[in-house]
Amino acid sequence: MITLSTGPDWASIVTAIGTVLVAIVAVGIALAGFAFAIARVPLQDLGVKFRLGGAEVGGILAAILPLALFAAALQITLAFFARTFKEAQTYLSMLMLIPMMPAMFISLQPIKATFAMMAIPVFGQTLLMSDVLRGEPAPVLWFIFAGVMSAVCAALLLAGASRLLRSEKIVFGRSGGA
């Protein structure tokens, strides 16, 4: 087998950065739309106590932005296992279920967040956002720990993706008979 590269894999680095930037823009647009919609709904008339001010938006961003790097790394790594564009789309559409599962679990069975739970990417961020939206912000250390754990997991995934790019089978494709 021929080794394709021994230095840094700039293609995966640039791809990850581009994916993260798009994810950050999408989070910003979604959060702005959410804030705009919530401001126009008379929640107090419905008996719902909810506030989405600057502090809450900041807390949500602090929880979500580190997760953008993890999500980008996971998508890139998973896409390398697909043989066709259609297969990659199928993998990535199934991947979209991952962020929904913790939110569904928490809505059905509310749990009290702990520091150790922040070590699990997506789950920790879901708990942090849940606390922020309930008006019970978690300690700043929890946000930092959840962000660091997401970044560590992202680095491991990108290292794996970089290693995959050194394989002829990944770069040049896999034949059906081999």
Short mmCIF file of C-alpha atoms in Angstrom, two decimals:
data_model
loop_
_atom_site.label_atom_id
_atom_site.label_comp_id
_atom_site.label_asym_id
_atom_site.label_seq_id
_atom_site.Cartn_x
_atom_site.Cartn_y
_atom_site.Cartn_z
CA MET A 1 0.00 0.00 0.00
CA ILE A 2 1.24 3.46 -0.87
CA THR A 3 1.22 6.16 1.79
CA LEU A 4 -0.32 9.24 0.26
CA SER A 5 0.76 11.85 2.78
CA THR A 6 2.86 12.15 5.88
CA GLY A 7 2.30 15.83 6.72
CA PRO A 8 -0.81 17.57 7.94
CA ASP A 9 -3.88 16.79 5.92
CA TRP A 10 -4.89 20.27 4.79
CA ALA A 11 -7.94 19.06 2.87
CA SER A 12 -9.62 17.70 5.99
CA ILE A 13 -8.60 20.77 8.01
CA VAL A 14 -10.05 23.21 5.46
CA THR A 15 -13.18 21.06 5.09
CA ALA A 16 -13.66 21.00 8.86
CA ILE A 17 -13.22 24.76 9.16
CA GLY A 18 -15.69 25.40 6.35
CA THR A 19 -18.21 23.01 7.87
CA VAL A 20 -17.85 24.65 11.30
CA LEU A 21 -18.34 28.13 9.86
CA VAL A 22 -21.50 27.06 8.05
CA ALA A 23 -22.77 25.42 11.26
CA ILE A 24 -22.09 28.59 13.27
CA VAL A 25 -23.95 30.73 10.74
CA ALA A 26 -26.87 28.27 10.81
CA VAL A 27 -26.97 28.38 14.62
CA GLY A 28 -26.97 32.16 14.55
CA ILE A 29 -29.80 32.32 12.02
CA ALA A 30 -31.87 29.72 13.87
CA LEU A 31 -31.37 31.47 17.21
CA ALA A 32 -32.25 34.87 15.73
CA GLY A 33 -35.40 33.41 14.16
CA PHE A 34 -36.32 31.71 17.44
CA ALA A 35 -35.85 34.96 19.40
CA PHE A 36 -37.88 36.88 16.79
CA ALA A 37 -40.74 34.37 16.91
CA ILE A 38 -40.79 34.11 20.71
CA ALA A 39 -40.91 37.91 21.02
CA ARG A 40 -44.14 37.97 18.99
CA VAL A 41 -45.98 35.15 20.77
CA PRO A 42 -47.95 36.19 23.88
CA LEU A 43 -46.62 33.38 26.08
CA GLN A 44 -47.63 35.19 29.29
CA ASP A 45 -51.28 35.09 28.17
CA LEU A 46 -50.96 31.32 27.82
CA GLY A 47 -49.48 30.96 31.30
CA VAL A 48 -46.02 30.06 30.01
CA LYS A 49 -43.16 31.67 31.89
CA PHE A 50 -40.37 32.05 29.35
CA ARG A 51 -37.72 34.66 28.71
CA LEU A 52 -35.18 34.78 25.92
CA GLY A 53 -33.00 37.77 26.64
CA GLY A 54 -29.35 38.49 26.05
CA ALA A 55 -28.17 36.31 28.92
CA GLU A 56 -30.18 33.33 27.67
CA VAL A 57 -28.98 33.77 24.09
CA GLY A 58 -25.39 33.99 25.37
CA GLY A 59 -25.86 30.82 27.41
CA ILE A 60 -27.30 28.95 24.45
CA LEU A 61 -24.45 30.10 22.21
CA ALA A 62 -21.89 29.08 24.84
CA ALA A 63 -23.42 25.61 24.89
CA ILE A 64 -23.90 25.19 21.14
CA LEU A 65 -20.85 26.74 19.45
CA PRO A 66 -18.29 24.21 20.75
CA LEU A 67 -20.62 21.49 19.55
CA ALA A 68 -20.35 22.82 15.97
CA LEU A 69 -16.76 21.58 15.75
CA PHE A 70 -17.75 18.14 17.04
CA ALA A 71 -20.68 17.91 14.62
CA ALA A 72 -18.50 18.90 11.67
CA ALA A 73 -15.82 16.35 12.57
CA LEU A 74 -18.42 13.62 13.02
CA GLN A 75 -20.07 14.40 9.67
CA ILE A 76 -16.74 14.44 7.82
CA THR A 77 -15.59 11.18 9.38
CA LEU A 78 -18.89 9.43 8.73
CA ALA A 79 -18.98 10.65 5.12
CA PHE A 80 -15.67 8.88 4.40
CA PHE A 81 -17.35 5.53 4.97
CA ALA A 82 -19.92 6.12 2.23
CA ARG A 83 -19.30 4.70 -1.21
CA THR A 84 -21.69 7.02 -3.04
CA PHE A 85 -23.15 10.47 -2.59
CA LYS A 86 -26.56 8.96 -1.93
CA GLU A 87 -25.16 6.65 0.73
CA ALA A 88 -23.43 9.61 2.41
CA GLN A 89 -26.71 11.53 2.47
CA THR A 90 -28.42 8.54 4.08
CA TYR A 91 -25.73 8.29 6.78
CA LEU A 92 -25.88 12.00 7.51
CA SER A 93 -29.68 12.08 7.64
CA MET A 94 -29.61 9.26 10.21
CA LEU A 95 -26.95 11.22 12.10
CA MET A 96 -29.49 14.02 12.57
CA LEU A 97 -31.37 11.78 15.02
CA ILE A 98 -28.51 11.98 17.54
CA PRO A 99 -29.22 15.55 18.74
CA MET A 100 -32.94 14.80 18.96
CA MET A 101 -32.60 11.78 21.25
CA PRO A 102 -31.29 13.59 24.37
CA ALA A 103 -33.90 16.34 23.96
CA MET A 104 -36.70 13.77 23.70
CA PHE A 105 -35.34 11.88 26.70
CA ILE A 106 -35.11 15.04 28.81
CA SER A 107 -38.62 16.16 27.83
CA LEU A 108 -40.07 12.78 28.84
CA GLN A 109 -37.94 12.22 31.92
CA PRO A 110 -36.52 15.47 33.36
CA ILE A 111 -33.21 14.85 35.06
CA LYS A 112 -30.93 16.94 37.21
CA ALA A 113 -27.72 17.74 35.36
CA THR A 114 -24.39 16.85 36.95
CA PHE A 115 -20.84 17.82 36.09
CA ALA A 116 -20.04 14.31 34.80
CA MET A 117 -22.88 14.51 32.27
CA MET A 118 -21.12 17.44 30.59
CA ALA A 119 -18.46 15.00 29.33
CA ILE A 120 -20.89 13.55 26.78
CA PRO A 121 -21.09 15.71 23.64
CA VAL A 122 -24.64 16.60 22.57
CA PHE A 123 -26.14 15.29 25.85
CA GLY A 124 -24.19 17.79 27.95
CA GLN A 125 -25.09 20.67 25.65
CA THR A 126 -28.76 19.64 25.68
CA LEU A 127 -28.75 19.70 29.48
CA LEU A 128 -27.03 23.11 29.51
CA MET A 129 -29.56 24.60 27.08
CA SER A 130 -32.41 23.11 29.07
CA ASP A 131 -31.10 24.74 32.24
CA VAL A 132 -30.59 28.09 30.49
CA LEU A 133 -34.12 28.10 29.03
CA ARG A 134 -35.61 27.24 32.44
CA GLY A 135 -33.78 30.22 33.91
CA GLU A 136 -31.43 28.04 35.98
CA PRO A 137 -28.04 28.63 34.37
CA ALA A 138 -25.40 26.04 35.18
CA PRO A 139 -21.98 27.00 36.54
CA VAL A 140 -19.55 28.46 34.00
CA LEU A 141 -17.18 25.54 34.63
CA TRP A 142 -19.82 23.18 33.18
CA PHE A 143 -19.94 25.17 29.94
CA ILE A 144 -16.14 25.13 29.73
CA PHE A 145 -15.93 21.39 30.45
CA ALA A 146 -18.65 20.54 27.91
CA GLY A 147 -16.88 22.69 25.30
CA VAL A 148 -13.49 21.13 26.00
CA MET A 149 -14.91 17.60 25.81
CA SER A 150 -16.59 18.43 22.48
CA ALA A 151 -13.30 19.83 21.18
CA VAL A 152 -11.37 16.74 22.34
CA CYS A 153 -13.87 14.40 20.68
CA ALA A 154 -13.72 16.53 17.52
CA ALA A 155 -9.91 16.35 17.50
CA LEU A 156 -10.04 12.57 17.83
CA LEU A 157 -12.56 12.33 14.99
CA LEU A 158 -10.49 14.62 12.76
CA ALA A 159 -7.38 12.58 13.51
CA GLY A 160 -9.31 9.49 12.45
CA ALA A 161 -10.55 11.25 9.29
CA SER A 162 -7.00 12.33 8.48
CA ARG A 163 -5.84 8.75 8.89
CA LEU A 164 -8.64 7.55 6.61
CA LEU A 165 -7.49 10.01 3.93
CA ARG A 166 -4.10 8.31 3.90
CA SER A 167 -5.74 5.10 2.71
CA GLU A 168 -5.88 4.37 -1.02
CA LYS A 169 -9.18 2.60 -0.52
CA ILE A 170 -10.83 5.78 0.79
CA VAL A 171 -9.21 8.24 -1.63
CA PHE A 172 -9.45 6.25 -4.85
CA GLY A 173 -12.68 4.43 -4.05
CA ARG A 174 -13.57 0.87 -3.41
CA SER A 175 -14.42 -1.42 -6.24
CA GLY A 176 -17.46 -3.64 -5.89
CA GLY A 177 -15.48 -6.86 -6.28
CA ALA A 178 -12.52 -6.08 -4.00
#
